[in-house]
mmCIF file with all atom_site columns, C-alpha atoms in Angstrom:
data_model
loop_
_atom_site.group_PDB
_atom_site.id
_atom_site.type_symbol
_atom_site.label_atom_id
_atom_site.label_alt_id
_atom_site.label_comp_id
_atom_site.label_asym_id
_atom_site.label_entity_id
_atom_site.label_seq_id
_atom_site.pdbx_PDB_ins_code
_atom_site.Cartn_x
_atom_site.Cartn_y
_atom_site.Cartn_z
_atom_site.occupancy
_atom_site.B_iso_or_equiv
_atom_site.pdbx_formal_charge
_atom_site.auth_seq_id
_atom_site.auth_comp_id
_atom_site.auth_asym_id
_atom_site.auth_atom_id
_atom_site.pdbx_PDB_model_num
ATOM 1   C CA . GLN Q 1 1   ? 0.028   -0.041 0.015   1.00 0.00 ? 2   GLN Q CA 1
ATOM 2   C CA . VAL Q 1 2   ? 1.312   3.460  -1.009  1.00 0.00 ? 3   VAL Q CA 1
ATOM 3   C CA . GLN Q 1 3   ? 0.043   6.821  0.085   1.00 0.00 ? 4   GLN Q CA 1
ATOM 4   C CA . LEU Q 1 4   ? 0.723   10.325 -1.078  1.00 0.00 ? 5   LEU Q CA 1
ATOM 5   C CA . VAL Q 1 5   ? -0.054  12.972 1.446   1.00 0.00 ? 6   VAL Q CA 1
ATOM 6   C CA . GLU Q 1 6   ? -0.079  16.612 0.486   1.00 0.00 ? 7   GLU Q CA 1
ATOM 7   C CA . SER Q 1 7   ? 0.102   19.691 2.678   1.00 0.00 ? 8   SER Q CA 1
ATOM 8   C CA . GLY Q 1 8   ? 0.485   23.452 2.348   1.00 0.00 ? 9   GLY Q CA 1
ATOM 9   C CA . GLY Q 1 9   ? -2.628  24.569 0.506   1.00 0.00 ? 10  GLY Q CA 1
ATOM 10  C CA . GLY Q 1 10  ? -4.653  27.558 1.560   1.00 0.00 ? 11  GLY Q CA 1
ATOM 11  C CA . LEU Q 1 11  ? -5.870  31.174 0.787   1.00 0.00 ? 12  LEU Q CA 1
ATOM 12  C CA . VAL Q 1 12  ? -3.470  33.819 -0.455  1.00 0.00 ? 13  VAL Q CA 1
ATOM 13  C CA . GLN Q 1 13  ? -3.795  37.137 -2.098  1.00 0.00 ? 14  GLN Q CA 1
ATOM 14  C CA . ALA Q 1 14  ? -2.750  37.688 -5.668  1.00 0.00 ? 15  ALA Q CA 1
ATOM 15  C CA . GLY Q 1 15  ? 0.991   38.247 -5.909  1.00 0.00 ? 16  GLY Q CA 1
ATOM 16  C CA . GLY Q 1 16  ? 1.674   36.116 -2.872  1.00 0.00 ? 17  GLY Q CA 1
ATOM 17  C CA . SER Q 1 17  ? 3.455   32.752 -2.312  1.00 0.00 ? 18  SER Q CA 1
ATOM 18  C CA . LEU Q 1 18  ? 2.542   29.255 -1.197  1.00 0.00 ? 19  LEU Q CA 1
ATOM 19  C CA . ARG Q 1 19  ? 4.529   26.162 -0.827  1.00 0.00 ? 20  ARG Q CA 1
ATOM 20  C CA . LEU Q 1 20  ? 3.022   22.699 -1.306  1.00 0.00 ? 21  LEU Q CA 1
ATOM 21  C CA . SER Q 1 21  ? 4.570   19.491 -0.015  1.00 0.00 ? 22  SER Q CA 1
ATOM 22  C CA . CYS Q 1 22  ? 3.966   15.902 -0.654  1.00 0.00 ? 23  CYS Q CA 1
ATOM 23  C CA . VAL Q 1 23  ? 5.379   12.813 0.935   1.00 0.00 ? 24  VAL Q CA 1
ATOM 24  C CA . ALA Q 1 24  ? 5.105   9.199  -0.461  1.00 0.00 ? 25  ALA Q CA 1
ATOM 25  C CA . SER Q 1 25  ? 5.022   6.385  2.010   1.00 0.00 ? 26  SER Q CA 1
ATOM 26  C CA . GLY Q 1 26  ? 4.343   2.744  2.252   1.00 0.00 ? 27  GLY Q CA 1
ATOM 27  C CA . SER Q 1 27  ? 5.592   -0.180 0.166   1.00 0.00 ? 28  SER Q CA 1
ATOM 28  C CA . ILE Q 1 28  ? 8.088   1.473  -2.098  1.00 0.00 ? 29  ILE Q CA 1
ATOM 29  C CA . PHE Q 1 29  ? 11.174  0.158  -3.833  1.00 0.00 ? 30  PHE Q CA 1
ATOM 30  C CA . SER Q 1 30  ? 11.808  3.380  -5.689  1.00 0.00 ? 31  SER Q CA 1
ATOM 31  C CA . VAL Q 1 31  ? 10.079  6.512  -6.803  1.00 0.00 ? 32  VAL Q CA 1
ATOM 32  C CA . ASN Q 1 32  ? 10.384  7.465  -10.323 1.00 0.00 ? 33  ASN Q CA 1
ATOM 33  C CA . ALA Q 1 33  ? 8.838   10.804 -11.604 1.00 0.00 ? 34  ALA Q CA 1
ATOM 34  C CA . MET Q 1 34  ? 6.922   12.904 -9.210  1.00 0.00 ? 35  MET Q CA 1
ATOM 35  C CA . GLY Q 1 35  ? 4.866   15.912 -9.942  1.00 0.00 ? 36  GLY Q CA 1
ATOM 36  C CA . TRP Q 1 36  ? 1.921   18.263 -9.373  1.00 0.00 ? 37  TRP Q CA 1
ATOM 37  C CA . TYR Q 1 37  ? -1.294  18.643 -11.386 1.00 0.00 ? 38  TYR Q CA 1
ATOM 38  C CA . ARG Q 1 38  ? -4.356  20.922 -10.743 1.00 0.00 ? 39  ARG Q CA 1
ATOM 39  C CA . GLN Q 1 39  ? -7.962  20.884 -11.526 1.00 0.00 ? 40  GLN Q CA 1
ATOM 40  C CA . THR Q 1 40  ? -10.865 23.336 -11.379 1.00 0.00 ? 41  THR Q CA 1
ATOM 41  C CA . PRO Q 1 41  ? -14.524 22.398 -11.645 1.00 0.00 ? 42  PRO Q CA 1
ATOM 42  C CA . GLY Q 1 42  ? -15.604 21.483 -15.109 1.00 0.00 ? 43  GLY Q CA 1
ATOM 43  C CA . LYS Q 1 43  ? -12.096 21.241 -16.535 1.00 0.00 ? 44  LYS Q CA 1
ATOM 44  C CA . GLN Q 1 44  ? -9.572  18.482 -17.070 1.00 0.00 ? 45  GLN Q CA 1
ATOM 45  C CA . ARG Q 1 45  ? -6.633  17.941 -14.683 1.00 0.00 ? 46  ARG Q CA 1
ATOM 46  C CA . GLU Q 1 46  ? -3.699  19.790 -16.046 1.00 0.00 ? 47  GLU Q CA 1
ATOM 47  C CA . LEU Q 1 47  ? 0.017   19.524 -15.612 1.00 0.00 ? 48  LEU Q CA 1
ATOM 48  C CA . VAL Q 1 48  ? 1.690   21.979 -13.288 1.00 0.00 ? 49  VAL Q CA 1
ATOM 49  C CA . ALA Q 1 49  ? 5.177   20.550 -12.975 1.00 0.00 ? 50  ALA Q CA 1
ATOM 50  C CA . THR Q 1 50  ? 7.062   17.320 -12.857 1.00 0.00 ? 51  THR Q CA 1
ATOM 51  C CA . VAL Q 1 51  ? 10.481  16.181 -11.791 1.00 0.00 ? 52  VAL Q CA 1
ATOM 52  C CA . SER Q 1 52  ? 12.292  13.046 -12.626 1.00 0.00 ? 53  SER Q CA 1
ATOM 53  C CA . SER Q 1 53  ? 14.362  10.948 -10.220 1.00 0.00 ? 54  SER Q CA 1
ATOM 54  C CA . GLY Q 1 54  ? 17.380  12.550 -11.759 1.00 0.00 ? 55  GLY Q CA 1
ATOM 55  C CA . GLY Q 1 55  ? 16.134  16.058 -11.241 1.00 0.00 ? 56  GLY Q CA 1
ATOM 56  C CA . SER Q 1 56  ? 14.933  16.966 -14.714 1.00 0.00 ? 57  SER Q CA 1
ATOM 57  C CA . THR Q 1 57  ? 11.963  19.291 -14.538 1.00 0.00 ? 58  THR Q CA 1
ATOM 58  C CA . ASN Q 1 58  ? 9.026   20.081 -16.761 1.00 0.00 ? 59  ASN Q CA 1
ATOM 59  C CA . TYR Q 1 59  ? 6.547   22.901 -16.292 1.00 0.00 ? 60  TYR Q CA 1
ATOM 60  C CA . GLY Q 1 60  ? 3.101   23.748 -17.631 1.00 0.00 ? 61  GLY Q CA 1
ATOM 61  C CA . ASP Q 1 61  ? 3.217   26.936 -19.823 1.00 0.00 ? 62  ASP Q CA 1
ATOM 62  C CA . SER Q 1 62  ? 1.079   28.965 -17.463 1.00 0.00 ? 63  SER Q CA 1
ATOM 63  C CA . VAL Q 1 63  ? 3.375   28.504 -14.387 1.00 0.00 ? 64  VAL Q CA 1
ATOM 64  C CA . LYS Q 1 64  ? 6.848   28.813 -16.034 1.00 0.00 ? 65  LYS Q CA 1
ATOM 65  C CA . GLY Q 1 65  ? 8.959   31.340 -14.248 1.00 0.00 ? 66  GLY Q CA 1
ATOM 66  C CA . ARG Q 1 66  ? 6.719   31.500 -11.270 1.00 0.00 ? 67  ARG Q CA 1
ATOM 67  C CA . PHE Q 1 67  ? 6.559   27.955 -9.804  1.00 0.00 ? 68  PHE Q CA 1
ATOM 68  C CA . THR Q 1 68  ? 9.529   25.727 -8.837  1.00 0.00 ? 69  THR Q CA 1
ATOM 69  C CA . ILE Q 1 69  ? 9.341   22.059 -8.282  1.00 0.00 ? 70  ILE Q CA 1
ATOM 70  C CA . SER Q 1 70  ? 11.955  20.184 -6.145  1.00 0.00 ? 71  SER Q CA 1
ATOM 71  C CA . ARG Q 1 71  ? 12.276  16.784 -4.584  1.00 0.00 ? 72  ARG Q CA 1
ATOM 72  C CA . ASP Q 1 72  ? 14.249  14.975 -1.911  1.00 0.00 ? 73  ASP Q CA 1
ATOM 73  C CA . ASN Q 1 73  ? 14.841  11.473 -3.077  1.00 0.00 ? 74  ASN Q CA 1
ATOM 74  C CA . ALA Q 1 74  ? 16.087  10.257 0.351   1.00 0.00 ? 75  ALA Q CA 1
ATOM 75  C CA . LYS Q 1 75  ? 12.715  11.351 1.865   1.00 0.00 ? 76  LYS Q CA 1
ATOM 76  C CA . ASN Q 1 76  ? 10.397  10.603 -1.136  1.00 0.00 ? 77  ASN Q CA 1
ATOM 77  C CA . THR Q 1 77  ? 9.047   14.114 -0.991  1.00 0.00 ? 78  THR Q CA 1
ATOM 78  C CA . VAL Q 1 78  ? 8.188   16.664 -3.694  1.00 0.00 ? 79  VAL Q CA 1
ATOM 79  C CA . ASP Q 1 79  ? 7.618   20.273 -3.142  1.00 0.00 ? 80  ASP Q CA 1
ATOM 80  C CA . LEU Q 1 80  ? 6.078   23.073 -5.239  1.00 0.00 ? 81  LEU Q CA 1
ATOM 81  C CA . GLN Q 1 81  ? 7.086   26.591 -4.502  1.00 0.00 ? 82  GLN Q CA 1
ATOM 82  C CA . MET Q 1 82  ? 4.406   28.917 -5.993  1.00 0.00 ? 83  MET Q CA 1
ATOM 83  C CA . ASN Q 1 83  ? 5.357   32.576 -6.336  1.00 0.00 ? 84  ASN Q CA 1
ATOM 84  C CA . SER Q 1 84  ? 3.483   35.562 -7.990  1.00 0.00 ? 85  SER Q CA 1
ATOM 85  C CA . LEU Q 1 85  ? 0.278   33.709 -7.579  1.00 0.00 ? 86  LEU Q CA 1
ATOM 86  C CA . LYS Q 1 86  ? -2.650  34.689 -9.716  1.00 0.00 ? 87  LYS Q CA 1
ATOM 87  C CA . PRO Q 1 87  ? -6.427  34.216 -9.232  1.00 0.00 ? 88  PRO Q CA 1
ATOM 88  C CA . GLU Q 1 88  ? -6.318  31.796 -12.181 1.00 0.00 ? 89  GLU Q CA 1
ATOM 89  C CA . ASP Q 1 89  ? -3.985  29.553 -10.240 1.00 0.00 ? 90  ASP Q CA 1
ATOM 90  C CA . THR Q 1 90  ? -6.994  28.774 -7.972  1.00 0.00 ? 91  THR Q CA 1
ATOM 91  C CA . ALA Q 1 91  ? -7.576  24.963 -8.084  1.00 0.00 ? 92  ALA Q CA 1
ATOM 92  C CA . VAL Q 1 92  ? -7.279  21.715 -6.268  1.00 0.00 ? 93  VAL Q CA 1
ATOM 93  C CA . TYR Q 1 93  ? -3.634  20.622 -6.539  1.00 0.00 ? 94  TYR Q CA 1
ATOM 94  C CA . TYR Q 1 94  ? -2.713  16.956 -6.673  1.00 0.00 ? 95  TYR Q CA 1
ATOM 95  C CA . CYS Q 1 95  ? 0.509   15.236 -6.099  1.00 0.00 ? 96  CYS Q CA 1
ATOM 96  C CA . ASN Q 1 96  ? 1.439   12.476 -8.444  1.00 0.00 ? 97  ASN Q CA 1
ATOM 97  C CA . ALA Q 1 97  ? 4.155   9.812  -8.407  1.00 0.00 ? 98  ALA Q CA 1
ATOM 98  C CA . LEU Q 1 98  ? 5.232   6.792  -10.361 1.00 0.00 ? 99  LEU Q CA 1
ATOM 99  C CA . ILE Q 1 99  ? 6.327   4.265  -7.820  1.00 0.00 ? 100 ILE Q CA 1
ATOM 100 C CA . MET Q 1 100 ? 8.131   0.915  -8.259  1.00 0.00 ? 101 MET Q CA 1
ATOM 101 C CA . ALA Q 1 101 ? 6.918   -1.732 -5.945  1.00 0.00 ? 102 ALA Q CA 1
ATOM 102 C CA . PRO Q 1 102 ? 9.370   -4.096 -4.217  1.00 0.00 ? 103 PRO Q CA 1
ATOM 103 C CA . ILE Q 1 103 ? 9.608   -7.715 -5.293  1.00 0.00 ? 104 ILE Q CA 1
ATOM 104 C CA . THR Q 1 104 ? 7.630   -7.383 -8.510  1.00 0.00 ? 105 THR Q CA 1
ATOM 105 C CA . TYR Q 1 105 ? 9.291   -4.169 -9.610  1.00 0.00 ? 106 TYR Q CA 1
ATOM 106 C CA . SER Q 1 106 ? 6.029   -3.167 -11.177 1.00 0.00 ? 107 SER Q CA 1
ATOM 107 C CA . VAL Q 1 107 ? 5.483   0.570  -11.680 1.00 0.00 ? 108 VAL Q CA 1
ATOM 108 C CA . PHE Q 1 108 ? 2.249   2.149  -10.617 1.00 0.00 ? 109 PHE Q CA 1
ATOM 109 C CA . GLN Q 1 109 ? 0.837   5.679  -10.683 1.00 0.00 ? 110 GLN Q CA 1
ATOM 110 C CA . TYR Q 1 110 ? -0.477  7.188  -7.515  1.00 0.00 ? 111 TYR Q CA 1
ATOM 111 C CA . TRP Q 1 111 ? -2.357  10.370 -6.683  1.00 0.00 ? 112 TRP Q CA 1
ATOM 112 C CA . GLY Q 1 112 ? -2.737  12.318 -3.428  1.00 0.00 ? 113 GLY Q CA 1
ATOM 113 C CA . GLN Q 1 113 ? -6.080  13.432 -2.107  1.00 0.00 ? 114 GLN Q CA 1
ATOM 114 C CA . GLY Q 1 114 ? -5.719  16.966 -3.336  1.00 0.00 ? 115 GLY Q CA 1
ATOM 115 C CA . THR Q 1 115 ? -5.159  20.322 -1.540  1.00 0.00 ? 116 THR Q CA 1
ATOM 116 C CA . GLN Q 1 116 ? -7.069  23.492 -2.252  1.00 0.00 ? 117 GLN Q CA 1
ATOM 117 C CA . VAL Q 1 117 ? -5.201  26.604 -3.328  1.00 0.00 ? 118 VAL Q CA 1
ATOM 118 C CA . THR Q 1 118 ? -7.360  29.790 -3.537  1.00 0.00 ? 119 THR Q CA 1
ATOM 119 C CA . VAL Q 1 119 ? -5.860  33.005 -4.793  1.00 0.00 ? 120 VAL Q CA 1
ATOM 120 C CA . SER Q 1 120 ? -7.921  36.133 -4.148  1.00 0.00 ? 121 SER Q CA 1
ATOM 121 C CA . SER Q 1 121 ? -7.774  39.163 -6.292  1.00 0.00 ? 122 SER Q CA 1
#
């Protein structure tokens, strides 16, 4: 059993900053890519940022230059530093990870429960 637990969401004014954190725990052999996605009502979940186990990063166009993703491989954590927040960044943010199971070495995708980020104008 694997769990992704997010923290750090909340309410912030436009122009402010928030930091999201996510920790993976449970039956883990290794953690491959980790990332953050977001979703608003009536829209598809969209990429915010991903980071590979080697540290390569990828960002959605709307957050480039404002958000920074980082991870700690030893702790199985991924963080998202969000600066210069805009009202359109308001969404539920989900942590995502590709995790290799022990023994079978099968890779599965996991999602966190989501954390609300609200940016007021």
